[in-house]
Amino acid sequence: MSSSIPQVQVAEHSVGRMGYGLMQLTWNPKPPAEEDSFKAMKAAADAGATCWSTATFYGPDFANIKLIANFFKKYPEYKEKIVLVVKGGQDYTTIAPKSDDIDFLRSDVNKTQEILGDKKIDVYSVARLPHGVSVEEVFNNLETLRKEGLYNAVAASEMGVESLKKAHAITPIAVIEIEVSLFSYEQKIRDVVEWSKENKVPIFAYSPLGRGFLTRTYKSPEDIPEGDFKKSVPRFQGEAFYENLKLVDRLDEIASKKGVNTSQLALAWIIGLSGYTIPIPGSSNPKRAEENTVAANIKLSPEENKTISDILDTFEIKGTRYPGAMMDHLKELCSLISMDTVSVHINAINKYWTNADVEQHSRLLSLLIE
């Protein structure tokens, strides 16, 4: 197994500056066959992606955790080389946050460890904070379980700077998981990147390729499959879709001059934001997994970075991230409570989709919990 990409410290382990997200391997209407997943997992690890992001709720009955356990059974030589960052604290049916319940968290961790066997959980985090529950309560729970020896370190997920300060005062945060991409780099994300740099806390950047938009997975709104939640998202609809493709056109030009593809450019840009950013692209394609990982070796020049920054500062993404009714509900929630916007997403979703079928609800949640 090679480790030929730049490294960074996560929970006292040296890991590659490109990670690997496993969500789509099991939390997917049509997940790949286990053997196909193994090929992609192995390709990512061999290329240097040694820090993996998983969750207890990525599919039914701990499906993602079981996939990893089966991988280690087949390839035991990888067991000690991979650092596992496990998210949990979500109800297995509704995916609602339960991180205020320390008994649930303890059970969540113990079930995960039982499946993994002698592969210790390196880092554990809760995916979201429950509405109305303080940061202090949740992270005191996490620190209690860490002291019990259930895992080695604590991570944070989808939290703003003020919440991170509170959490970090209770237990050293090993890694922060937030969405970062050329398609999603609002001020609140920039603030977290700056805080992580100042405090030398790595960032797990999920959805680093804009949920497939930056890779031109979709060339028109019609390419988005029926039943895919993105079909109802304004920025993926109609004229907004084509206007937003102009951003990809401009990035394509920079990538072409650089001699790389746009996906690699996008990943290299994230790595260049600071010495602590770790993109975690996911792929079930071994060639793509390797291609993504080796992008960690691509360095952008000051001129290239300035060109990209100028584009981001002047290009206006058309359309919101969520459907109108959900956006209205999110704004209502955020105007009533003093907490990070992202901390209320799950509550908004559960209310918004009260009458939706389970599959539709799951697809929406999968966009928000990575």
XYZ file of C-alpha atoms in Angstrom:
370
model
C 0.000 0.000 0.000
C 1.425 3.366 -1.044
C 1.327 6.660 0.823
C 2.745 8.901 -1.874
C 0.605 11.956 -1.156
C 1.147 14.754 1.404
C 0.272 13.912 4.990
C -1.453 15.581 7.940
C -2.055 14.503 11.545
C -5.510 13.260 12.582
C -5.871 11.953 16.143
C -2.110 11.347 16.366
C -2.096 9.397 13.098
C -0.380 10.531 9.922
C -2.945 10.320 7.102
C -3.106 11.354 3.457
C -4.314 14.849 2.546
C -7.056 13.164 0.511
C -9.586 11.090 2.414
C -12.327 8.757 1.253
C -16.070 9.006 1.888
C -17.972 5.715 1.938
C -21.585 6.925 2.124
C -22.650 6.115 -1.433
C -21.387 2.543 -1.161
C -24.352 1.593 1.065
C -26.714 4.586 1.471
C -27.855 4.402 -2.092
C -31.056 3.140 -3.782
C -28.819 0.879 -5.896
C -25.613 0.237 -3.931
C -22.738 -1.449 -5.750
C -21.920 -5.095 -5.130
C -19.631 -5.633 -2.158
C -16.747 -6.846 -4.316
C -17.020 -3.741 -6.500
C -16.965 -1.539 -3.393
C -13.871 -3.376 -2.159
C -12.051 -2.568 -5.410
C -12.762 1.150 -5.000
C -11.858 1.122 -1.291
C -8.585 -0.640 -2.023
C -7.757 1.718 -4.901
C -8.308 4.765 -2.689
C -6.183 3.338 0.121
C -3.401 2.236 -2.227
C -3.240 5.743 -3.682
C -2.848 7.217 -0.185
C -6.387 7.957 1.071
C -5.896 6.437 4.526
C -8.529 8.387 6.474
C -12.063 7.130 5.841
C -15.417 8.714 6.684
C -18.251 6.364 7.615
C -21.436 6.439 9.705
C -23.614 4.051 11.667
C -26.693 5.164 9.698
C -25.313 4.937 6.149
C -27.839 2.326 5.113
C -29.947 -0.123 7.124
C -28.574 -2.152 10.022
C -25.074 -0.600 10.124
C -24.559 -1.461 6.439
C -21.546 0.815 5.955
C -19.812 -0.408 9.102
C -20.407 -4.022 8.034
C -18.938 -3.255 4.607
C -15.764 -1.929 6.234
C -15.555 -4.904 8.599
C -15.864 -7.299 5.665
C -13.182 -5.369 3.785
C -10.780 -5.778 6.705
C -11.591 -9.486 6.919
C -10.607 -9.892 3.284
C -7.666 -7.473 3.460
C -6.417 -7.609 7.084
C -3.180 -5.862 6.127
C -5.163 -2.608 5.735
C -6.683 -2.715 9.214
C -3.971 -0.757 10.999
C -3.267 1.542 8.067
C -6.749 3.041 7.837
C -7.949 5.699 10.291
C -11.723 5.449 10.755
C -13.816 8.529 11.487
C -17.282 7.287 12.455
C -20.375 9.483 12.662
C -23.344 8.376 14.735
C -25.873 9.657 17.220
C -28.780 9.468 14.760
C -31.962 7.427 15.157
C -31.625 4.477 12.773
C -35.160 4.869 11.364
C -35.890 8.609 11.344
C -32.224 9.727 11.237
C -33.152 12.355 13.858
C -30.324 13.421 16.207
C -30.148 11.583 19.551
C -26.766 12.832 20.713
C -28.242 14.212 23.942
C -28.893 10.601 25.049
C -25.599 9.222 26.346
C -27.019 5.704 26.648
C -27.966 5.760 22.963
C -24.495 7.028 22.046
C -22.827 4.329 24.131
C -24.961 1.667 22.460
C -24.241 3.167 19.025
C -20.501 2.974 19.618
C -20.590 -0.487 21.183
C -22.613 -1.925 18.284
C -20.142 -0.399 15.839
C -17.163 -1.799 17.721
C -18.769 -5.234 17.908
C -19.094 -5.275 14.110
C -15.545 -3.987 13.561
C -14.065 -6.554 15.927
C -10.462 -5.766 16.807
C -10.338 -2.681 14.575
C -10.639 0.177 17.094
C -12.778 3.232 16.312
C -10.213 6.000 15.903
C -12.520 9.026 15.913
C -16.239 9.320 16.704
C -18.618 12.213 16.168
C -22.310 12.964 16.135
C -23.673 13.976 12.749
C -25.889 16.792 14.041
C -26.918 18.435 17.301
C -30.552 17.999 18.388
C -32.684 21.135 18.291
C -32.601 22.937 21.637
C -29.704 20.908 23.061
C -26.511 22.734 23.984
C -23.122 22.056 22.459
C -21.797 21.550 25.971
C -24.258 18.746 26.775
C -23.465 16.806 23.614
C -19.694 17.153 23.844
C -19.628 16.344 27.542
C -21.358 13.094 26.535
C -18.760 12.465 23.839
C -15.880 13.217 26.197
C -17.322 10.888 28.843
C -17.403 8.029 26.335
C -13.893 8.841 25.134
C -12.641 8.629 28.716
C -14.383 5.262 28.998
C -12.075 4.123 26.200
C -14.755 3.594 23.552
C -12.779 5.540 20.930
C -9.565 7.520 20.740
C -10.742 11.010 19.798
C -13.786 13.207 19.136
C -14.743 14.945 15.882
C -17.239 17.705 15.103
C -19.712 17.755 12.228
C -21.519 20.698 10.619
C -20.778 23.279 13.303
C -19.998 26.969 13.090
C -17.109 28.741 14.765
C -18.863 29.664 18.020
C -20.023 26.084 18.551
C -16.566 24.763 17.701
C -15.018 26.993 20.348
C -17.373 25.555 22.974
C -16.762 21.967 21.889
C -12.986 22.390 21.666
C -12.920 23.715 25.232
C -14.447 20.429 26.447
C -12.423 17.947 24.385
C -9.750 18.441 21.726
C -11.493 18.251 18.350
C -9.599 15.826 16.113
C -11.309 16.790 12.846
C -14.223 18.957 11.643
C -16.540 17.651 8.919
C -18.249 20.330 6.811
C -19.218 20.804 3.181
C -16.517 22.622 1.208
C -16.357 22.925 -2.562
C -16.051 25.414 -5.393
C -19.844 25.125 -5.537
C -20.309 25.719 -1.803
C -17.957 28.194 -0.145
C -20.110 30.678 1.734
C -18.751 32.971 4.431
C -19.689 30.638 7.307
C -17.615 27.907 5.663
C -14.697 30.278 5.145
C -14.874 31.191 8.831
C -14.610 27.528 9.858
C -11.654 27.000 7.502
C -9.906 29.977 9.092
C -10.656 28.726 12.627
C -9.315 25.269 11.768
C -6.125 26.809 10.444
C -5.627 28.950 13.546
C -6.254 25.982 15.853
C -4.493 23.367 13.702
C -7.604 21.189 13.510
C -8.045 19.301 10.209
C -11.211 19.668 8.137
C -12.974 16.772 6.412
C -14.418 18.495 3.324
C -17.438 16.475 2.206
C -19.192 16.830 -1.166
C -15.978 18.408 -2.515
C -17.187 17.998 -6.107
C -20.506 19.794 -5.651
C -22.622 16.612 -5.513
C -21.568 15.696 -9.026
C -22.134 19.126 -10.560
C -18.438 20.013 -10.901
C -17.736 16.670 -12.574
C -20.423 17.259 -15.228
C -22.188 14.112 -14.100
C -25.303 15.956 -15.264
C -25.231 17.873 -18.541
C -28.858 18.976 -18.261
C -31.606 18.887 -15.616
C -33.088 15.947 -17.509
C -29.973 13.878 -16.738
C -30.845 13.839 -13.036
C -32.693 10.550 -12.414
C -36.328 10.510 -11.393
C -36.601 10.216 -7.632
C -33.263 11.969 -7.054
C -33.838 14.844 -4.627
C -31.655 17.147 -6.723
C -34.514 17.249 -9.241
C -36.420 19.432 -6.751
C -33.465 21.680 -5.845
C -33.696 25.107 -7.536
C -29.997 25.351 -8.401
C -30.285 22.090 -10.373
C -33.439 23.154 -12.228
C -34.175 24.904 -15.517
C -32.271 28.028 -16.393
C -30.422 28.056 -13.051
C -28.792 24.744 -13.978
C -27.389 26.158 -17.215
C -26.321 29.427 -15.589
C -24.446 27.479 -12.912
C -22.745 25.370 -15.587
C -20.965 28.576 -16.621
C -18.958 28.243 -13.398
C -17.878 24.764 -14.479
C -17.005 26.115 -17.952
C -14.611 28.625 -16.392
C -13.084 25.993 -14.120
C -12.683 23.662 -17.108
C -10.526 26.304 -18.806
C -8.207 26.566 -15.801
C -7.985 22.780 -15.475
C -7.218 22.348 -19.173
C -4.351 24.840 -19.003
C -3.073 23.039 -15.906
C -3.223 19.649 -17.623
C -5.594 18.127 -15.067
C -9.308 17.409 -15.047
C -11.792 19.706 -13.314
C -12.420 17.241 -10.481
C -8.725 17.204 -9.660
C -8.565 20.989 -9.871
C -11.480 21.275 -7.424
C -9.860 18.849 -4.978
C -6.441 20.510 -5.235
C -8.063 23.888 -4.568
C -9.588 22.596 -1.320
C -6.238 21.196 -0.190
C -4.633 24.546 -0.963
C -7.019 26.453 1.319
C -4.834 25.592 4.318
C -2.499 22.928 5.605
C -5.424 21.232 7.331
C -8.095 20.642 4.667
C -8.777 17.019 3.653
C -11.321 16.493 0.857
C -13.260 13.233 1.222
C -14.609 12.423 -2.248
C -16.498 9.170 -2.566
C -16.554 6.877 -5.571
C -17.442 3.280 -6.327
C -15.192 3.402 -9.394
C -11.605 2.252 -8.637
C -10.067 4.379 -11.392
C -11.949 7.477 -10.211
C -11.044 6.778 -6.563
C -7.351 6.648 -7.488
C -7.623 9.683 -9.764
C -9.248 11.700 -6.982
C -6.654 10.674 -4.412
C -3.561 11.537 -6.435
C -4.988 15.044 -6.941
C -3.457 15.702 -3.515
C -0.122 16.027 -5.331
C -1.373 18.857 -7.562
C -0.237 22.306 -6.466
C -1.943 25.419 -7.781
C 0.168 28.477 -8.471
C -0.590 31.827 -6.795
C -1.889 33.048 -10.156
C -4.220 30.050 -10.526
C -5.508 30.490 -6.991
C -6.137 34.181 -7.613
C -8.028 33.412 -10.817
C -10.241 30.924 -8.963
C -10.764 33.336 -6.047
C -11.778 36.099 -8.448
C -14.295 33.757 -10.078
C -15.788 32.732 -6.732
C -16.010 36.347 -5.581
C -17.867 37.462 -8.690
C -19.865 34.418 -9.796
C -23.340 34.221 -8.317
C -24.694 30.692 -7.906
C -28.271 30.678 -9.175
C -30.963 28.981 -7.120
C -31.094 27.866 -3.508
C -29.672 24.638 -2.080
C -33.139 23.359 -1.076
C -36.743 23.615 -2.336
C -38.575 26.848 -1.575
C -40.839 25.504 1.164
C -37.882 24.003 2.960
C -35.856 27.203 2.598
C -38.744 29.169 4.115
C -38.927 26.743 7.020
C -35.167 26.888 7.568
C -35.236 30.690 7.606
C -38.106 30.606 10.082
C -36.231 28.251 12.385
C -33.004 30.211 12.162
C -34.756 33.488 12.949
C -36.235 32.008 16.114
C -33.202 30.345 17.639
C -29.609 31.343 18.219
C -27.595 28.473 16.806
C -25.703 27.489 13.677
C -27.976 27.247 10.642
C -26.751 23.783 9.764
C -27.656 22.472 13.215
C -31.367 22.717 12.428
C -31.350 21.097 8.990
C -32.407 17.669 10.200
C -35.272 19.065 12.259
C -36.454 21.041 9.233
C -36.263 18.001 7.001
C -38.176 15.775 9.378
C -40.970 18.374 9.571
C -40.921 19.154 5.850
C -41.109 15.516 4.788
C -43.582 14.312 7.429
C -45.828 12.763 4.793
C -43.096 11.659 2.394
C -42.299 8.039 1.756
C -39.270 6.575 3.501
C -37.139 6.337 0.351
C -37.715 9.998 -0.521
C -36.939 11.027 3.063
C -33.734 8.992 3.003
C -32.562 10.539 -0.256
C -33.005 14.029 1.128
C -31.174 13.205 4.326
C -28.331 11.672 2.351
C -27.713 15.066 0.757
C -27.246 16.684 4.149
C -25.499 14.025 6.219
C -22.237 12.964 4.639
